[in-house]
Short mmCIF file of C-alpha atoms in Angstrom, two decimals:
data_model
loop_
_atom_site.label_atom_id
_atom_site.label_comp_id
_atom_site.label_asym_id
_atom_site.label_seq_id
_atom_site.Cartn_x
_atom_site.Cartn_y
_atom_site.Cartn_z
CA MET A 16 -8.23 5.61 -0.68
CA HIS A 17 -6.23 8.45 1.17
CA ASP A 18 -4.02 8.77 -1.85
CA MET A 19 -7.01 10.36 -3.56
CA ALA A 20 -7.83 13.02 -1.02
CA ASP A 21 -5.95 15.72 -2.90
CA GLY A 22 -8.82 15.72 -5.35
CA ASN A 23 -6.31 15.28 -8.40
CA GLY A 24 -7.48 11.66 -8.84
CA PRO A 25 -5.49 8.68 -8.45
CA VAL A 26 -2.32 7.69 -10.66
CA ASP A 27 -1.17 4.02 -10.40
CA SER A 28 2.60 4.80 -10.92
CA GLU A 29 3.18 0.97 -11.47
CA ASP A 30 1.40 1.18 -14.79
CA LEU A 31 3.02 4.30 -15.81
CA ASP A 32 6.41 3.71 -17.41
CA ALA A 33 6.56 6.75 -19.45
CA LEU A 34 5.38 10.48 -19.33
CA PRO A 35 1.69 10.27 -20.54
CA PRO A 36 1.82 11.25 -24.13
CA ILE A 37 -1.04 13.69 -25.49
CA GLU A 38 -2.96 12.40 -28.30
CA SER A 39 -3.02 15.18 -30.91
CA GLU A 40 -5.45 16.97 -33.38
CA LEU A 41 -4.61 20.27 -32.45
CA GLU A 42 -1.15 22.12 -33.00
CA PRO A 43 0.87 22.32 -29.71
CA GLY A 44 -0.06 25.51 -27.92
CA GLU A 45 -3.49 25.85 -29.57
CA PRO A 46 -6.33 26.00 -26.85
CA GLN A 47 -8.60 23.23 -26.32
CA ASP A 48 -12.29 23.51 -25.98
CA PRO A 49 -13.02 24.69 -22.41
CA PRO A 50 -14.09 21.63 -20.09
CA LEU A 51 -17.76 21.53 -18.83
CA PRO A 52 -17.67 23.11 -15.25
CA ASP A 53 -18.49 20.34 -12.69
CA LEU A 54 -18.49 20.70 -8.88
CA GLN A 55 -18.10 16.83 -8.62
CA ILE A 56 -14.98 16.11 -10.73
CA PRO A 57 -11.43 16.87 -9.14
CA GLU A 58 -9.79 20.17 -9.89
CA PRO A 59 -6.21 20.69 -9.22
CA GLY A 60 -5.63 22.91 -6.10
CA ARG A 61 -9.26 22.42 -4.96
CA THR A 62 -10.40 20.05 -2.28
CA LEU A 63 -12.88 17.64 -3.09
CA SER A 64 -13.78 15.25 -0.24
CA ALA A 65 -16.51 12.82 0.75
CA VAL A 66 -17.96 11.29 4.16
CA SER A 67 -19.94 8.28 4.66
CA ILE A 68 -22.43 8.62 7.73
CA ARG A 69 -24.10 5.74 9.10
CA VAL A 70 -26.85 6.58 11.19
CA GLY A 71 -29.73 5.55 13.24
CA PRO A 72 -33.39 6.98 13.61
CA ASP A 73 -32.33 9.81 15.87
CA ALA A 74 -30.17 11.34 13.28
CA ASP A 75 -31.41 14.46 11.50
CA PHE A 76 -30.28 14.97 7.92
CA VAL A 77 -30.37 18.61 7.80
CA ASP A 78 -28.51 18.94 11.33
CA LEU A 79 -25.50 16.84 9.70
CA LEU A 80 -25.43 19.18 6.63
CA VAL A 81 -25.42 22.23 8.74
CA ARG A 82 -22.44 20.76 10.95
CA LEU A 83 -20.73 20.13 7.58
CA ARG A 84 -21.39 23.57 6.29
CA GLU A 85 -20.12 25.24 9.63
CA ALA A 86 -17.05 23.09 9.28
CA GLY A 87 -16.33 24.82 5.86
CA ALA A 88 -17.76 22.37 3.37
CA ASP A 89 -19.47 23.32 0.19
CA VAL A 90 -21.71 20.48 -0.20
CA VAL A 91 -21.97 19.18 -3.86
CA SER A 92 -23.68 15.93 -3.48
CA VAL A 93 -25.79 13.79 -1.14
CA ASN A 94 -26.93 10.38 -1.50
CA SER A 95 -29.13 8.17 0.97
CA PHE A 96 -28.99 4.41 0.97
CA PRO A 97 -30.89 1.85 3.42
CA ALA A 98 -28.51 0.20 5.80
CA THR A 99 -27.88 -3.36 4.27
CA ARG A 100 -24.81 -4.46 6.48
CA GLY A 101 -26.75 -5.43 9.38
CA GLU A 102 -25.17 -3.06 11.91
CA ALA A 103 -26.82 -2.39 15.16
CA ASN A 104 -28.68 0.93 15.26
CA VAL A 105 -28.07 1.75 11.79
CA ASP A 106 -30.98 2.22 9.40
CA ARG A 107 -29.45 4.54 6.78
CA VAL A 108 -26.23 5.58 5.29
CA LEU A 109 -25.67 9.06 4.00
CA ASP A 110 -22.75 9.80 1.53
CA VAL A 111 -22.07 13.39 1.29
CA GLU A 112 -19.50 14.84 -1.24
CA PHE A 113 -18.15 18.48 -0.75
CA ARG A 114 -15.48 20.94 -1.67
CA ASP A 115 -13.36 23.12 0.56
CA LEU A 116 -12.98 20.53 3.59
CA ASP A 117 -11.01 17.61 4.18
CA GLY A 118 -12.68 14.49 4.48
CA THR A 119 -11.17 13.47 7.96
CA ILE A 120 -12.13 16.81 9.38
CA ALA A 121 -15.63 16.45 8.04
CA ALA A 122 -15.85 13.03 9.52
CA ALA A 123 -15.02 14.44 12.95
CA ALA A 124 -17.41 17.26 12.60
CA VAL A 125 -20.40 14.94 12.48
CA ARG A 126 -19.32 12.15 14.59
CA ASP A 127 -20.67 13.28 17.78
CA ALA A 128 -24.25 14.30 16.20
CA PRO A 129 -27.20 12.56 17.60
CA GLY A 130 -28.01 9.15 15.66
CA VAL A 131 -24.38 9.12 14.12
CA VAL A 132 -22.91 5.34 14.60
CA VAL A 133 -19.83 5.61 12.16
CA ALA A 134 -18.70 8.66 10.01
CA GLU A 135 -15.73 7.91 7.91
CA ALA A 136 -13.92 9.73 5.05
CA ARG A 137 -14.32 8.52 1.51
CA ALA A 138 -13.09 8.96 -2.05
CA THR A 139 -15.59 10.95 -3.91
CA LEU A 140 -17.43 9.25 -6.98
CA GLY A 141 -15.87 11.86 -9.28
CA GLN A 142 -12.48 10.83 -7.93
CA ILE A 143 -13.41 7.06 -8.78
CA PHE A 144 -15.53 7.01 -11.58
CA GLY A 145 -14.70 10.35 -12.98
CA LYS A 146 -16.41 12.02 -16.20
CA ARG A 147 -18.94 9.97 -17.71
CA VAL A 148 -19.79 9.11 -21.51
CA ILE A 149 -23.60 8.57 -21.60
CA ILE A 150 -24.68 6.16 -24.59
CA ILE A 151 -28.39 6.14 -25.35
CA GLY A 152 -30.16 3.95 -28.15
CA GLY A 153 -30.84 0.56 -29.47
CA GLY A 154 -29.15 -2.48 -27.77
CA ALA A 155 -26.99 -3.55 -30.95
CA GLN A 156 -25.62 0.10 -31.56
CA VAL A 157 -25.15 0.99 -27.87
CA ALA A 158 -23.09 -2.06 -27.49
CA GLN A 159 -20.91 -1.08 -30.44
CA VAL A 160 -20.54 2.56 -29.37
CA SER A 161 -19.76 1.29 -25.86
CA LEU A 162 -16.87 -1.04 -27.14
CA GLY A 163 -15.26 1.89 -29.02
CA ALA A 164 -15.75 4.02 -25.76
CA VAL A 165 -14.60 1.44 -23.40
CA SER A 166 -11.50 0.82 -25.40
CA GLU A 167 -10.59 4.48 -25.65
CA SER A 168 -11.02 5.19 -22.21
CA ASP A 169 -8.97 2.28 -21.12
CA ARG A 170 -6.02 4.21 -22.88
CA HIS A 171 -6.66 7.48 -21.02
CA ASN A 172 -7.51 5.72 -17.66
CA LEU A 173 -4.05 4.11 -18.00
CA ARG A 174 -2.49 7.57 -18.09
CA GLY A 175 -4.12 8.58 -14.84
CA GLU A 176 -7.72 9.92 -15.83
CA ARG A 177 -10.94 8.43 -15.00
CA ILE A 178 -13.48 8.28 -17.56
CA SER A 179 -16.47 5.98 -17.21
CA VAL A 180 -18.97 4.86 -20.09
CA ASP A 181 -22.39 4.51 -18.96
CA THR A 182 -25.41 3.30 -21.16
CA ILE A 183 -29.03 2.69 -21.50
CA ALA A 184 -30.79 0.80 -24.22
CA LEU A 185 -34.36 2.22 -25.07
CA VAL A 186 -36.87 2.29 -27.56
CA GLY A 187 -39.68 5.00 -28.42
CA GLU A 188 -39.35 8.62 -29.22
CA LYS A 189 -40.62 9.86 -26.05
CA ASN A 190 -38.81 7.59 -23.76
CA ILE A 191 -35.49 8.42 -25.56
CA ALA A 192 -36.31 12.19 -25.50
CA ASN A 193 -37.07 12.07 -21.88
CA THR A 194 -33.66 10.15 -21.20
CA VAL A 195 -31.80 12.64 -23.36
CA ARG A 196 -33.19 15.49 -21.30
CA ALA A 197 -32.23 13.80 -18.01
CA VAL A 198 -28.68 13.45 -19.16
CA ALA A 199 -28.48 17.15 -18.02
CA ASP A 200 -29.29 16.12 -14.50
CA LEU A 201 -26.91 13.13 -14.60
CA PRO A 202 -23.85 13.83 -12.18
CA ARG A 203 -20.63 13.99 -14.14
CA ALA A 204 -22.18 13.21 -17.53
CA HIS A 205 -20.00 15.05 -20.04
CA ILE A 206 -21.10 13.98 -23.47
CA LEU A 207 -23.71 11.93 -25.10
CA VAL A 208 -23.69 9.69 -27.99
CA LEU A 209 -27.06 8.85 -29.59
CA ALA A 210 -26.80 5.21 -30.88
CA GLY A 211 -29.62 4.77 -33.23
CA SER A 212 -31.12 4.24 -36.64
CA ILE A 213 -33.84 6.61 -36.56
CA MET A 214 -34.10 9.56 -34.10
CA GLY A 215 -35.98 12.82 -34.76
CA GLY A 216 -38.85 14.89 -33.56
CA GLU A 217 -39.00 15.44 -29.75
CA ILE A 218 -35.43 13.82 -29.36
CA THR A 219 -34.11 16.55 -31.44
CA GLU A 220 -35.57 19.22 -29.21
CA ALA A 221 -34.36 17.36 -26.21
CA VAL A 222 -30.78 17.33 -27.93
CA LYS A 223 -30.89 21.19 -28.44
CA GLU A 224 -31.77 21.51 -24.85
CA ILE A 225 -28.92 19.41 -23.47
CA GLN A 226 -26.53 21.22 -25.80
CA ALA A 227 -27.82 24.50 -24.29
CA ALA A 228 -26.94 23.22 -20.91
CA GLY A 229 -23.33 22.64 -22.21
CA ILE A 230 -23.23 18.79 -23.02
CA PRO A 231 -22.10 18.07 -26.45
CA VAL A 232 -23.90 15.29 -28.34
CA ILE A 233 -22.32 12.72 -31.01
CA SER A 234 -24.78 11.01 -33.20
CA LEU A 235 -24.45 7.93 -35.38
CA ASN A 236 -25.37 8.76 -39.02
CA GLN A 237 -28.97 7.94 -39.17
CA VAL A 238 -32.47 8.63 -40.46
CA GLY A 239 -34.18 11.57 -38.80
CA SER A 240 -33.38 15.17 -37.66
CA VAL A 241 -31.16 14.35 -34.88
CA VAL A 242 -27.89 14.41 -37.22
CA GLU A 243 -28.88 17.99 -38.09
CA VAL A 244 -28.28 19.35 -34.68
CA ALA A 245 -25.57 17.01 -33.38
CA ASP A 246 -22.21 18.32 -32.62
CA LEU A 247 -20.70 15.54 -34.72
CA VAL A 248 -22.06 12.72 -36.90
CA VAL A 249 -20.19 9.42 -37.05
CA THR A 250 -20.86 6.46 -39.14
CA ASP A 251 -18.97 3.72 -37.40
CA PRO A 252 -20.04 3.28 -33.85
CA VAL A 253 -16.56 2.03 -32.61
CA GLN A 254 -15.35 5.35 -33.96
CA ALA A 255 -18.28 7.49 -32.45
CA GLY A 256 -17.63 5.98 -28.86
CA THR A 257 -13.69 6.50 -29.47
CA MET A 258 -14.33 10.21 -30.45
CA ALA A 259 -16.74 10.87 -27.52
CA VAL A 260 -14.13 9.72 -25.08
CA MET A 261 -11.13 11.79 -26.75
CA ALA A 262 -13.47 15.05 -26.73
CA ILE A 263 -13.68 14.94 -22.87
CA ALA A 264 -10.32 13.37 -21.94
CA ASP A 265 -7.72 15.72 -20.57
CA THR A 266 -5.11 13.58 -21.97
CA ALA A 267 -6.15 13.98 -25.69
CA ARG A 268 -6.05 16.99 -27.82
CA PHE A 269 -9.37 16.50 -29.77
CA SER A 270 -11.46 19.68 -30.43
CA LEU A 271 -15.25 19.29 -31.04
CA ASP A 272 -15.14 22.89 -31.83
CA ARG A 273 -12.92 22.18 -34.76
CA ALA A 274 -15.01 19.08 -35.92
CA ARG A 275 -18.33 20.67 -35.14
CA GLY A 276 -21.08 19.81 -38.08
CA ARG A 277 -18.72 17.58 -40.03
CA ARG A 278 -19.63 13.90 -40.76
CA PHE A 279 -17.28 11.02 -40.53
CA MET B 11 -42.17 13.30 -18.01
CA HIS B 12 -45.41 13.26 -16.09
CA ASP B 13 -46.22 9.84 -17.08
CA MET B 14 -43.57 8.58 -14.81
CA ALA B 15 -44.87 10.53 -11.81
CA ASP B 16 -46.54 7.44 -10.35
CA GLY B 17 -43.06 5.99 -9.67
CA ASN B 18 -43.90 2.83 -11.65
CA GLY B 19 -41.53 3.67 -14.51
CA PRO B 20 -42.65 4.33 -17.95
CA VAL B 21 -44.16 1.75 -20.29
CA ASP B 22 -44.11 2.77 -24.06
CA SER B 23 -47.24 0.84 -25.00
CA GLU B 24 -46.48 1.38 -28.74
CA ASP B 25 -43.61 -1.18 -28.55
CA LEU B 26 -45.51 -3.78 -26.48
CA ASP B 27 -47.76 -5.82 -28.70
CA ALA B 28 -48.01 -8.78 -26.14
CA LEU B 29 -48.08 -9.16 -22.58
CA PRO B 30 -44.60 -9.25 -21.07
CA PRO B 31 -43.47 -12.95 -20.67
CA ILE B 32 -41.54 -13.62 -17.85
CA GLU B 33 -37.95 -15.56 -18.63
CA SER B 34 -37.50 -18.33 -16.45
CA GLU B 35 -35.31 -20.47 -14.61
CA LEU B 36 -37.50 -20.90 -11.51
CA GLU B 37 -40.66 -22.82 -11.25
CA PRO B 38 -43.67 -20.71 -11.09
CA GLY B 39 -44.54 -19.67 -7.77
CA GLU B 40 -41.00 -20.43 -6.36
CA PRO B 41 -39.88 -17.27 -4.62
CA GLN B 42 -37.26 -15.16 -6.32
CA ASP B 43 -34.08 -13.48 -4.44
CA PRO B 44 -35.30 -10.45 -2.39
CA PRO B 45 -34.36 -7.39 -4.35
CA LEU B 46 -31.78 -4.95 -2.79
CA PRO B 47 -33.54 -2.36 -0.99
CA ASP B 48 -33.03 1.04 -2.65
CA LEU B 49 -34.60 4.54 -1.79
CA GLN B 50 -33.94 5.67 -5.37
CA ILE B 51 -35.57 2.91 -7.34
CA PRO B 52 -39.42 3.28 -7.99
CA GLU B 53 -41.59 0.92 -5.90
CA PRO B 54 -45.05 0.36 -6.58
CA GLY B 55 -47.59 2.40 -4.24
CA ARG B 56 -44.79 4.76 -3.15
CA THR B 57 -44.36 8.06 -4.51
CA LEU B 58 -40.67 9.04 -5.74
CA SER B 59 -40.42 12.29 -7.31
CA ALA B 60 -37.72 15.18 -8.07
CA VAL B 61 -37.45 18.72 -8.27
CA SER B 62 -34.83 20.96 -10.15
CA ILE B 63 -34.19 24.21 -8.58
CA ARG B 64 -32.15 26.91 -10.29
CA VAL B 65 -30.78 29.43 -7.72
CA GLY B 66 -28.87 32.56 -7.21
CA PRO B 67 -26.29 33.50 -4.64
CA ASP B 68 -28.93 34.36 -2.10
CA ALA B 69 -30.35 30.82 -2.04
CA ASP B 70 -29.75 28.86 1.15
CA PHE B 71 -29.08 25.00 0.22
CA VAL B 72 -30.14 23.94 3.72
CA ASP B 73 -33.23 26.22 3.77
CA LEU B 74 -34.53 24.60 0.57
CA LEU B 75 -34.02 21.18 1.96
CA VAL B 76 -35.91 22.41 5.44
CA ARG B 77 -38.72 23.63 3.00
CA LEU B 78 -38.97 20.32 1.42
CA ARG B 79 -39.03 18.27 4.48
CA GLU B 80 -41.68 20.34 6.09
CA ALA B 81 -43.84 19.71 2.81
CA GLY B 82 -43.48 16.22 3.60
CA ALA B 83 -40.51 15.24 1.51
CA ASP B 84 -38.29 12.23 2.68
CA VAL B 85 -34.94 13.56 0.66
CA VAL B 86 -33.13 10.58 -0.78
CA SER B 87 -30.64 12.51 -3.22
CA VAL B 88 -29.09 15.95 -3.80
CA ASN B 89 -27.01 16.88 -6.74
CA SER B 90 -25.47 20.43 -7.26
CA PHE B 91 -24.26 21.42 -10.64
CA PRO B 92 -22.81 24.93 -11.76
CA ALA B 93 -25.20 26.94 -13.95
CA THR B 94 -24.45 26.38 -17.65
CA ARG B 95 -27.51 27.80 -19.42
CA GLY B 96 -26.69 31.44 -18.96
CA GLU B 97 -29.71 32.25 -17.27
CA ALA B 98 -29.84 35.62 -15.18
CA ASN B 99 -29.21 35.44 -11.52
CA VAL B 100 -28.75 31.49 -11.44
CA ASP B 101 -25.31 30.20 -10.63
CA ARG B 102 -26.15 26.86 -9.22
CA VAL B 103 -28.72 24.14 -10.03
CA LEU B 104 -29.86 21.71 -7.32
CA ASP B 105 -31.52 18.61 -8.19
CA VAL B 106 -33.35 16.98 -5.23
CA GLU B 107 -35.05 13.48 -5.22
CA PHE B 108 -37.42 12.49 -2.33
CA ARG B 109 -40.04 10.07 -1.68
CA ASP B 110 -43.67 10.67 -0.11
CA LEU B 111 -44.35 13.90 -1.79
CA ASP B 112 -45.47 14.96 -5.40
CA GLY B 113 -42.90 16.88 -7.39
CA THR B 114 -45.22 19.74 -8.49
CA ILE B 115 -46.11 20.14 -4.67
CA ALA B 116 -42.47 20.18 -3.92
CA ALA B 117 -41.60 22.64 -6.43
CA ALA B 118 -44.30 25.05 -5.23
CA ALA B 119 -42.87 24.68 -1.77
CA VAL B 120 -39.53 26.06 -2.69
CA ARG B 121 -40.35 28.56 -5.48
CA ASP B 122 -40.78 31.47 -3.01
CA ALA B 123 -37.57 30.76 -1.14
CA PRO B 124 -34.91 33.41 -1.19
CA GLY B 125 -32.63 33.10 -4.41
CA VAL B 126 -34.74 30.62 -6.24
CA VAL B 127 -35.34 31.42 -9.97
CA VAL B 128 -36.86 28.34 -11.28
CA ALA B 129 -38.39 25.33 -9.58
CA GLU B 130 -39.71 22.55 -11.51
CA ALA B 131 -40.89 18.98 -11.05
CA ARG B 132 -38.66 16.19 -12.73
CA ALA B 133 -38.56 12.60 -13.21
CA THR B 134 -35.94 10.93 -10.85
CA LEU B 135 -32.91 9.43 -12.07
CA GLY B 136 -34.03 6.16 -10.80
CA GLN B 137 -37.25 6.63 -13.02
CA ILE B 138 -35.28 7.24 -15.93
CA PHE B 139 -32.11 5.17 -15.81
CA GLY B 140 -33.35 2.62 -13.38
CA LYS B 141 -31.02 -0.20 -11.76
CA ARG B 142 -27.40 -0.13 -12.61
CA VAL B 143 -25.12 -3.06 -13.71
CA ILE B 144 -21.57 -2.00 -13.01
CA ILE B 145 -18.58 -3.67 -14.97
CA ILE B 146 -14.98 -3.08 -13.90
CA GLY B 147 -11.94 -4.48 -15.42
CA GLY B 148 -9.81 -4.52 -18.64
CA GLY B 149 -11.05 -2.61 -21.66
CA ALA B 150 -11.36 -5.64 -24.01
CA GLN B 151 -13.23 -7.71 -21.53
CA VAL B 152 -15.44 -4.62 -20.07
CA ALA B 153 -16.41 -4.19 -23.72
CA GLN B 154 -17.44 -7.70 -24.30
CA VAL B 155 -19.40 -8.02 -20.91
CA SER B 156 -21.02 -4.82 -21.87
CA LEU B 157 -22.11 -6.03 -25.19
CA GLY B 158 -23.89 -9.00 -23.20
CA ALA B 159 -25.44 -6.65 -20.75
CA VAL B 160 -26.62 -3.89 -23.06
CA SER B 161 -28.22 -6.67 -25.38
CA GLU B 162 -29.96 -8.41 -22.68
CA SER B 163 -31.14 -5.09 -20.61
CA ASP B 164 -32.55 -4.14 -24.06
CA ARG B 165 -34.82 -7.07 -24.00
CA HIS B 166 -36.08 -6.09 -20.46
CA ASN B 167 -36.38 -2.36 -20.93
CA LEU B 168 -38.71 -3.24 -23.99
CA ARG B 169 -41.10 -4.75 -21.53
CA GLY B 170 -41.16 -1.49 -19.30
CA GLU B 171 -38.10 -1.89 -17.01
CA ARG B 172 -35.22 0.29 -16.66
CA ILE B 173 -31.74 -1.16 -16.37
CA SER B 174 -28.69 0.90 -17.26
CA VAL B 175 -25.21 -0.82 -18.00
CA ASP B 176 -22.22 1.35 -16.58
CA THR B 177 -18.67 0.48 -17.10
CA ILE B 178 -15.16 1.71 -16.00
CA ALA B 179 -12.06 0.39 -17.47
CA LEU B 180 -8.94 0.35 -15.05
CA VAL B 181 -5.68 -1.27 -14.16
CA GLY B 182 -4.01 -2.12 -10.86
CA GLU B 183 -4.85 -3.88 -7.74
CA LYS B 184 -5.31 -0.88 -5.67
CA ASN B 185 -7.08 1.02 -8.26
CA ILE B 186 -9.59 -1.72 -8.85
CA ALA B 187 -9.88 -2.71 -5.37
CA ASN B 188 -10.87 0.99 -4.39
CA THR B 189 -13.34 1.27 -7.20
CA VAL B 190 -14.95 -2.06 -6.21
CA ARG B 191 -15.51 -0.65 -2.73
CA ALA B 192 -16.95 2.49 -4.18
CA VAL B 193 -19.63 0.40 -5.94
CA ALA B 194 -21.38 0.41 -2.46
CA ASP B 195 -21.40 4.12 -2.58
CA LEU B 196 -22.91 4.26 -6.20
CA PRO B 197 -26.49 5.24 -6.51
CA ARG B 198 -28.69 2.51 -7.86
CA ALA B 199 -25.83 0.11 -8.35
CA HIS B 200 -27.50 -3.46 -8.08
CA ILE B 201 -24.80 -5.83 -9.32
CA LEU B 202 -21.17 -5.80 -10.23
CA VAL B 203 -19.29 -7.72 -12.62
CA LEU B 204 -15.68 -8.18 -12.74
CA ALA B 205 -14.21 -8.30 -16.36
CA GLY B 206 -10.49 -9.18 -15.83
CA SER B 207 -7.88 -11.76 -16.30
CA ILE B 208 -6.04 -11.65 -12.97
CA MET B 209 -7.95 -10.29 -9.92
CA GLY B 210 -7.13 -11.26 -6.33
CA GLY B 211 -5.52 -9.95 -3.06
CA GLU B 212 -7.07 -6.46 -1.95
CA ILE B 213 -9.79 -6.93 -4.80
CA THR B 214 -10.86 -10.05 -3.39
CA GLU B 215 -11.41 -8.25 0.21
CA ALA B 216 -13.39 -5.47 -1.64
CA VAL B 217 -15.46 -7.93 -3.07
CA LYS B 218 -16.28 -9.48 0.40
CA GLU B 219 -17.22 -6.11 1.60
CA ILE B 220 -19.62 -5.20 -1.25
CA GLN B 221 -21.10 -8.57 -0.89
CA ALA B 222 -21.78 -7.76 2.76
CA ALA B 223 -23.62 -4.54 1.64
CA GLY B 224 -25.85 -6.63 -0.48
CA ILE B 225 -24.31 -6.20 -4.05
CA PRO B 226 -23.92 -9.43 -5.61
CA VAL B 227 -20.66 -10.03 -7.70
CA ILE B 228 -20.22 -11.89 -10.89
CA SER B 229 -16.52 -12.68 -12.17
CA LEU B 230 -15.25 -13.76 -15.32
CA ASN B 231 -13.38 -17.24 -15.05
CA GLN B 232 -9.71 -15.95 -14.33
CA VAL B 233 -6.38 -16.17 -12.58
CA GLY B 234 -6.61 -15.00 -8.77
CA SER B 235 -8.72 -15.54 -5.74
CA VAL B 236 -11.46 -13.22 -7.00
CA VAL B 237 -13.40 -16.34 -8.40
CA GLU B 238 -13.41 -18.22 -4.97
CA VAL B 239 -15.75 -15.56 -3.47
CA ALA B 240 -17.81 -14.45 -6.39
CA ASP B 241 -21.43 -15.20 -6.44
CA LEU B 242 -21.08 -16.57 -9.94
CA VAL B 243 -18.21 -17.47 -12.16
CA VAL B 244 -18.80 -17.32 -15.93
CA THR B 245 -16.32 -17.90 -18.63
CA ASP B 246 -17.96 -16.21 -21.52
CA PRO B 247 -18.09 -12.21 -21.00
CA VAL B 248 -21.19 -12.05 -23.24
CA GLN B 249 -23.11 -14.50 -21.06
CA ALA B 250 -21.59 -12.82 -17.77
CA GLY B 251 -23.17 -9.84 -18.64
CA THR B 252 -26.38 -11.27 -19.79
CA MET B 253 -26.72 -13.29 -16.51
CA ALA B 254 -25.97 -10.07 -14.52
CA VAL B 255 -28.79 -8.23 -16.16
CA MET B 256 -31.19 -11.44 -15.54
CA ALA B 257 -30.20 -11.52 -11.87
CA ILE B 258 -31.55 -7.93 -11.25
CA ALA B 259 -34.45 -7.82 -13.75
CA ASP B 260 -37.95 -7.76 -12.48
CA THR B 261 -38.98 -9.65 -15.85
CA ALA B 262 -36.47 -12.24 -15.35
CA ARG B 263 -36.91 -15.34 -12.95
CA PHE B 264 -33.07 -15.96 -12.62
CA SER B 265 -32.02 -16.65 -9.01
CA LEU B 266 -28.32 -16.13 -8.23
CA ASP B 267 -29.21 -18.10 -4.84
CA ARG B 268 -29.82 -21.03 -6.87
CA ALA B 269 -26.71 -20.63 -9.08
CA ARG B 270 -24.33 -19.57 -6.25
CA GLY B 271 -20.91 -20.92 -6.33
CA ARG B 272 -21.38 -22.66 -9.67
CA ARG B 273 -19.12 -21.96 -12.87
CA PHE B 274 -20.29 -21.58 -16.29
#
């Protein structure tokens, strides 16, 4: 994974016979929508790295973070897992992602800390899985939006991007509203598609809240007030998924700002 | 979201007219496969909570974690976001998930810390998005596996579970192998489906590594050595997605152990 350590994401040159073309809705030179700022997505010229630390009971979570910080890391994410590999003296795995420090240096900075059994540099989840399209709604429609989004993301990932398509099938106004709100807390979520047939009430309020946090929302054309607040309303679920990917792809020139409020 | 604060996940009783039936492959009373241990998935009888902390430049990341720990929290996840709501004096948002402490008490424990503008209890991502099925491969096949998995997860989520279906479409042995390895670092990932037509070599090594970490792997029937190591090989992509969900659902009695090595 060391080819990803520059934070610019991997490009598999075997699969790129030509320069990546840009899909265009905008005129050349016309500014695109500014991307959602995201500490966990690679940026050119900025180091983004991760370290996986396998620890025993003597390890001090906070001590490890202090050591990383003293080495220069700006920690952006921590995830803790139970040890499942059966390694001696390991009961937890801590994955820490940070900016401004190389992963190999970070691993060396924590390797001698009490309780640390193994510390090694890793690619970050943002380098591997990239920006996320989130699809919420009913099973049949989520599946069709996902089909469009997965197919379109394939085309962009072939050109060196990393876009993943993540879904949850749910029922009930309150359940869906709570889930929409939680999209703002979901790492690397850059756009939401609401794949339902009737969504309004508390869901509409939740949509406004996540739009205020910078996450655009595409809605299928449907009954309920959600279509009145969505950034874009699309009738065909496959096209809704496709447009969601185009809206966040660096290799597409599709402006939600220019399409905002239109129905397709 | 307070109805989720007991860590048992939400049940929308409006949509449940009957007791949830259990889908069965096993005989009644026959033990199921043990679930993958996961600190971020709700467990009956164990408190799992989150706090969202919106902070300014004076806030000290480590100080906040120390305060939470002193209040009794076992921190299992931290995610940091740039502030995007335009609130005065807020430049970052820290979402912290922990066990053994109520979210409201946790919010009170950090509210007076330097730099903290707002601290509020939240549902955890595990309570909202639950266990994750991960699908990796080529766009056309990822989309079909996703269709099966989303449709099947819908049936289980209707009965109170939370299972989400997350995908990435990729090409290239090295890219895919690195991504398979990273599934072990992905929070709440409980099963992987490889949706391709030719996968082997380094991908097969990566599959063995994540199996050793406790994550089962279903492979489409395909060219390459991946099918020799997969826990299950399935020809129909829709069925592969369906089986992946059944294998991790609490409301299904489907044992990968009993099916291991078989081809469908």
